[in-house]
PDB file of C-alpha atoms in Angstrom:
ATOM      1  CA  MET K 700    -226.430-103.087 168.365  1.00 65.00           C
ATOM      2  CA  SER K 701    -222.953-104.286 167.542  1.00 82.00           C
ATOM      3  CA  THR K 702    -219.557-102.984 168.567  1.00 89.00           C
ATOM      4  CA  ALA K 703    -218.833-102.512 164.849  1.00 89.00           C
ATOM      5  CA  THR K 704    -221.823-100.128 164.666  1.00 92.00           C
ATOM      6  CA  LEU K 705    -220.596 -98.171 167.691  1.00 92.00           C
ATOM      7  CA  ARG K 706    -217.046 -98.004 166.306  1.00 94.00           C
ATOM      8  CA  ARG K 707    -218.332 -96.754 162.954  1.00 95.00           C
ATOM      9  CA  ILE K 708    -220.443 -94.031 164.627  1.00 95.00           C
ATOM     10  CA  GLN K 709    -217.533 -92.947 166.879  1.00 93.00           C
ATOM     11  CA  LYS K 710    -215.216 -92.790 163.869  1.00 95.00           C
ATOM     12  CA  GLU K 711    -217.720 -90.693 161.907  1.00 95.00           C
ATOM     13  CA  LEU K 712    -218.217 -88.319 164.854  1.00 93.00           C
ATOM     14  CA  SER K 713    -214.449 -87.981 165.132  1.00 94.00           C
ATOM     15  CA  ASP K 714    -214.134 -87.328 161.374  1.00 95.00           C
ATOM     16  CA  ILE K 715    -216.795 -84.605 161.598  1.00 95.00           C
ATOM     17  CA  SER K 716    -215.072 -82.880 164.526  1.00 93.00           C
ATOM     18  CA  ASN K 717    -211.673 -83.107 162.784  1.00 95.00           C
ATOM     19  CA  ASN K 718    -213.060 -81.906 159.433  1.00 95.00           C
ATOM     20  CA  PRO K 719    -216.099 -79.782 160.274  1.00 95.00           C
ATOM     21  CA  ILE K 720    -218.518 -78.717 157.562  1.00 95.00           C
ATOM     22  CA  SER K 721    -218.729 -74.931 157.518  1.00 96.00           C
ATOM     23  CA  GLY K 722    -222.153 -73.812 158.771  1.00 97.00           C
ATOM     24  CA  VAL K 723    -223.063 -77.220 160.242  1.00 97.00           C
ATOM     25  CA  SER K 724    -222.868 -78.103 163.932  1.00 96.00           C
ATOM     26  CA  VAL K 725    -223.286 -81.549 165.447  1.00 96.00           C
ATOM     27  CA  GLU K 726    -223.433 -82.862 168.990  1.00 93.00           C
ATOM     28  CA  THR K 727    -224.656 -86.106 170.461  1.00 90.00           C
ATOM     29  CA  GLN K 728    -227.708 -85.908 172.653  1.00 79.00           C
ATOM     30  CA  ASP K 729    -226.879 -86.762 176.288  1.00 80.00           C
ATOM     31  CA  ASP K 730    -223.969 -88.999 175.251  1.00 79.00           C
ATOM     32  CA  ASN K 731    -226.343 -91.117 173.155  1.00 90.00           C
ATOM     33  CA  LEU K 732    -224.324 -91.842 170.018  1.00 93.00           C
ATOM     34  CA  PHE K 733    -227.516 -92.735 168.119  1.00 95.00           C
ATOM     35  CA  GLU K 734    -229.216 -89.317 168.613  1.00 96.00           C
ATOM     36  CA  TRP K 735    -227.483 -86.258 167.194  1.00 96.00           C
ATOM     37  CA  LYS K 736    -228.572 -82.654 167.581  1.00 96.00           C
ATOM     38  CA  CYS K 737    -227.555 -80.786 164.465  1.00 97.00           C
ATOM     39  CA  SER K 738    -227.989 -77.322 163.045  1.00 98.00           C
ATOM     40  CA  ILE K 739    -227.310 -75.574 159.785  1.00 98.00           C
ATOM     41  CA  LYS K 740    -226.615 -71.868 159.484  1.00 98.00           C
ATOM     42  CA  ALA K 741    -228.118 -70.890 156.132  1.00 98.00           C
ATOM     43  CA  ALA K 742    -225.739 -69.562 153.490  1.00 97.00           C
ATOM     44  CA  PRO K 743    -225.735 -65.789 152.801  1.00 96.00           C
ATOM     45  CA  GLU K 744    -227.086 -66.346 149.253  1.00 96.00           C
ATOM     46  CA  SER K 745    -229.819 -68.709 150.460  1.00 97.00           C
ATOM     47  CA  PRO K 746    -233.524 -67.735 150.694  1.00 97.00           C
ATOM     48  CA  TYR K 747    -233.072 -68.569 154.422  1.00 98.00           C
ATOM     49  CA  LYS K 748    -230.037 -66.333 155.064  1.00 96.00           C
ATOM     50  CA  ASN K 749    -229.388 -65.413 158.729  1.00 97.00           C
ATOM     51  CA  GLY K 750    -231.446 -68.409 159.844  1.00 98.00           C
ATOM     52  CA  THR K 751    -230.219 -71.365 161.872  1.00 98.00           C
ATOM     53  CA  PHE K 752    -232.206 -74.542 161.351  1.00 98.00           C
ATOM     54  CA  LYS K 753    -232.090 -77.324 163.906  1.00 98.00           C
ATOM     55  CA  PHE K 754    -232.737 -80.994 163.266  1.00 98.00           C
ATOM     56  CA  THR K 755    -232.161 -84.365 164.859  1.00 97.00           C
ATOM     57  CA  LEU K 756    -230.325 -87.150 163.130  1.00 97.00           C
ATOM     58  CA  SER K 757    -231.295 -90.548 164.546  1.00 96.00           C
ATOM     59  CA  LEU K 758    -229.151 -93.526 163.713  1.00 96.00           C
ATOM     60  CA  PRO K 759    -230.809 -96.951 163.607  1.00 95.00           C
ATOM     61  CA  SER K 760    -229.296 -99.802 165.636  1.00 93.00           C
ATOM     62  CA  ASN K 761    -228.353-101.512 162.358  1.00 93.00           C
ATOM     63  CA  TYR K 762    -226.478 -98.474 160.994  1.00 94.00           C
ATOM     64  CA  PRO K 763    -224.793 -98.322 158.429  1.00 95.00           C
ATOM     65  CA  PHE K 764    -227.057-100.894 156.767  1.00 94.00           C
ATOM     66  CA  LYS K 765    -230.082 -98.663 157.270  1.00 95.00           C
ATOM     67  CA  ALA K 766    -230.177 -94.889 156.681  1.00 96.00           C
ATOM     68  CA  PRO K 767    -230.451 -92.394 159.538  1.00 97.00           C
ATOM     69  CA  THR K 768    -233.714 -90.521 160.095  1.00 97.00           C
ATOM     70  CA  VAL K 769    -233.570 -86.730 159.870  1.00 97.00           C
ATOM     71  CA  THR K 770    -236.240 -84.533 161.465  1.00 97.00           C
ATOM     72  CA  PHE K 771    -236.133 -80.745 161.377  1.00 98.00           C
ATOM     73  CA  THR K 772    -237.248 -79.178 164.659  1.00 98.00           C
ATOM     74  CA  THR K 773    -237.132 -75.630 163.266  1.00 98.00           C
ATOM     75  CA  LYS K 774    -240.099 -74.804 161.025  1.00 97.00           C
ATOM     76  CA  ILE K 775    -239.049 -73.896 157.492  1.00 98.00           C
ATOM     77  CA  TYR K 776    -240.934 -72.840 154.364  1.00 98.00           C
ATOM     78  CA  HIS K 777    -239.265 -75.264 151.964  1.00 98.00           C
ATOM     79  CA  PRO K 778    -240.568 -77.474 149.134  1.00 97.00           C
ATOM     80  CA  GLY K 779    -238.371 -80.391 150.248  1.00 96.00           C
ATOM     81  CA  ILE K 780    -239.104 -80.302 154.000  1.00 97.00           C
ATOM     82  CA  ASN K 781    -242.616 -81.055 155.207  1.00 96.00           C
ATOM     83  CA  GLU K 782    -244.545 -79.773 158.224  1.00 95.00           C
ATOM     84  CA  GLU K 783    -243.454 -82.771 160.319  1.00 96.00           C
ATOM     85  CA  GLY K 784    -239.818 -81.843 159.633  1.00 97.00           C
ATOM     86  CA  SER K 785    -239.028 -84.732 157.276  1.00 96.00           C
ATOM     87  CA  ILE K 786    -236.674 -83.926 154.426  1.00 95.00           C
ATOM     88  CA  CYS K 787    -236.990 -85.360 150.932  1.00 90.00           C
ATOM     89  CA  VAL K 788    -233.475 -86.568 150.105  1.00 91.00           C
ATOM     90  CA  PRO K 789    -232.965 -89.698 147.945  1.00 92.00           C
ATOM     91  CA  VAL K 790    -229.839 -90.745 149.899  1.00 94.00           C
ATOM     92  CA  LEU K 791    -231.996 -91.150 153.029  1.00 94.00           C
ATOM     93  CA  ARG K 792    -234.497 -93.301 151.141  1.00 89.00           C
ATOM     94  CA  ASP K 793    -233.900 -95.542 148.140  1.00 89.00           C
ATOM     95  CA  GLU K 794    -230.314 -94.426 147.376  1.00 93.00           C
ATOM     96  CA  TRP K 795    -228.878 -95.354 150.790  1.00 96.00           C
ATOM     97  CA  LYS K 796    -225.729 -97.521 150.801  1.00 96.00           C
ATOM     98  CA  PRO K 797    -223.639 -98.631 153.813  1.00 95.00           C
ATOM     99  CA  THR K 798    -220.679 -96.728 152.332  1.00 95.00           C
ATOM    100  CA  VAL K 799    -222.457 -93.362 152.680  1.00 96.00           C
ATOM    101  CA  THR K 800    -221.039 -91.344 155.578  1.00 95.00           C
ATOM    102  CA  ILE K 801    -222.941 -89.092 157.965  1.00 96.00           C
ATOM    103  CA  SER K 802    -220.638 -86.283 156.898  1.00 96.00           C
ATOM    104  CA  SER K 803    -221.819 -86.632 153.286  1.00 96.00           C
ATOM    105  CA  VAL K 804    -225.454 -86.824 154.468  1.00 97.00           C
ATOM    106  CA  LEU K 805    -224.980 -83.547 156.386  1.00 97.00           C
ATOM    107  CA  ALA K 806    -223.456 -81.897 153.300  1.00 97.00           C
ATOM    108  CA  ILE K 807    -226.410 -83.072 151.165  1.00 96.00           C
ATOM    109  CA  ILE K 808    -228.918 -81.747 153.731  1.00 97.00           C
ATOM    110  CA  GLN K 809    -227.075 -78.416 153.853  1.00 97.00           C
ATOM    111  CA  GLU K 810    -227.112 -78.187 150.041  1.00 97.00           C
ATOM    112  CA  LYS K 811    -230.836 -79.065 149.925  1.00 96.00           C
ATOM    113  CA  LEU K 812    -231.693 -76.498 152.604  1.00 97.00           C
ATOM    114  CA  ASN K 813    -229.750 -73.670 150.951  1.00 97.00           C
ATOM    115  CA  ASN K 814    -230.952 -74.424 147.416  1.00 96.00           C
ATOM    116  CA  PRO K 815    -234.657 -75.279 147.440  1.00 96.00           C
ATOM    117  CA  SER K 816    -235.852 -76.975 144.271  1.00 94.00           C
ATOM    118  CA  PRO K 817    -239.414 -77.530 143.054  1.00 94.00           C
ATOM    119  CA  ASP K 818    -238.393 -80.992 141.777  1.00 89.00           C
ATOM    120  CA  ASP K 819    -239.295 -84.082 143.879  1.00 80.00           C
ATOM    121  CA  PRO K 820    -241.094 -81.993 146.534  1.00 90.00           C
ATOM    122  CA  PHE K 821    -242.526 -83.005 149.907  1.00 92.00           C
ATOM    123  CA  GLU K 822    -244.673 -79.865 149.796  1.00 95.00           C
ATOM    124  CA  PRO K 823    -246.197 -79.553 146.280  1.00 95.00           C
ATOM    125  CA  GLU K 824    -247.906 -76.200 147.004  1.00 96.00           C
ATOM    126  CA  ILE K 825    -244.617 -74.604 148.068  1.00 97.00           C
ATOM    127  CA  ALA K 826    -242.894 -76.127 145.018  1.00 97.00           C
ATOM    128  CA  THR K 827    -245.568 -74.685 142.726  1.00 97.00           C
ATOM    129  CA  LEU K 828    -245.122 -71.251 144.295  1.00 97.00           C
ATOM    130  CA  LEU K 829    -241.337 -71.485 143.878  1.00 97.00           C
ATOM    131  CA  LYS K 830    -241.867 -72.347 140.178  1.00 97.00           C
ATOM    132  CA  ASN K 831    -244.622 -69.834 139.392  1.00 97.00           C
ATOM    133  CA  ASP K 832    -244.070 -66.901 141.786  1.00 97.00           C
ATOM    134  CA  LYS K 833    -240.497 -66.929 143.056  1.00 97.00           C
ATOM    135  CA  THR K 834    -240.841 -63.424 144.553  1.00 97.00           C
ATOM    136  CA  LYS K 835    -243.733 -64.530 146.761  1.00 98.00           C
ATOM    137  CA  PHE K 836    -241.891 -67.752 147.660  1.00 98.00           C
ATOM    138  CA  LEU K 837    -238.783 -65.771 148.696  1.00 97.00           C
ATOM    139  CA  ALA K 838    -240.856 -63.320 150.760  1.00 98.00           C
ATOM    140  CA  THR K 839    -242.584 -66.170 152.618  1.00 98.00           C
ATOM    141  CA  ALA K 840    -239.292 -68.054 153.147  1.00 98.00           C
ATOM    142  CA  LYS K 841    -237.741 -64.866 154.580  1.00 97.00           C
ATOM    143  CA  GLU K 842    -240.763 -64.253 156.832  1.00 97.00           C
ATOM    144  CA  TRP K 843    -240.713 -67.833 158.227  1.00 98.00           C
ATOM    145  CA  THR K 844    -236.935 -67.640 158.712  1.00 98.00           C
ATOM    146  CA  LYS K 845    -237.349 -64.454 160.780  1.00 97.00           C
ATOM    147  CA  LYS K 846    -240.210 -65.983 162.764  1.00 97.00           C
ATOM    148  CA  TYR K 847    -238.780 -69.458 163.473  1.00 98.00           C
ATOM    149  CA  ALA K 848    -235.028 -69.561 162.791  1.00 97.00           C
ATOM    150  CA  MET K 849    -233.524 -66.441 164.351  1.00 95.00           C
TER     151      MET K 849
END
């Protein structure tokens, strides 16, 4: 890993602490700048309201030329987050560019979590339920939030 990589990560951490994203918390894991423990407090209008969802953000040694890996550690009933905790976000896959900041990635993850969409799902069955029986989807999302995220 290069000193440029470390400087970039330190600058981004500093930017996040100076301009925090409401509802998102970030801390490095045991002073390891490449492993971040993050959480998102769901928005009041979200199907996951009152829930706090934890995830790790792992930065590769060749960051920013390769996207970070995001893994949710809190179970969530969501069409875009699978059972292993991976999230389906284009910016973390084929749309990654070295100019993308971690702060913008966190904002995208927060938006995705609060506004589940049946499009481009990781969990097709959940997406189908969201499309065809939103009431049942919302009830299940609320139940899982109570069980795993409170």
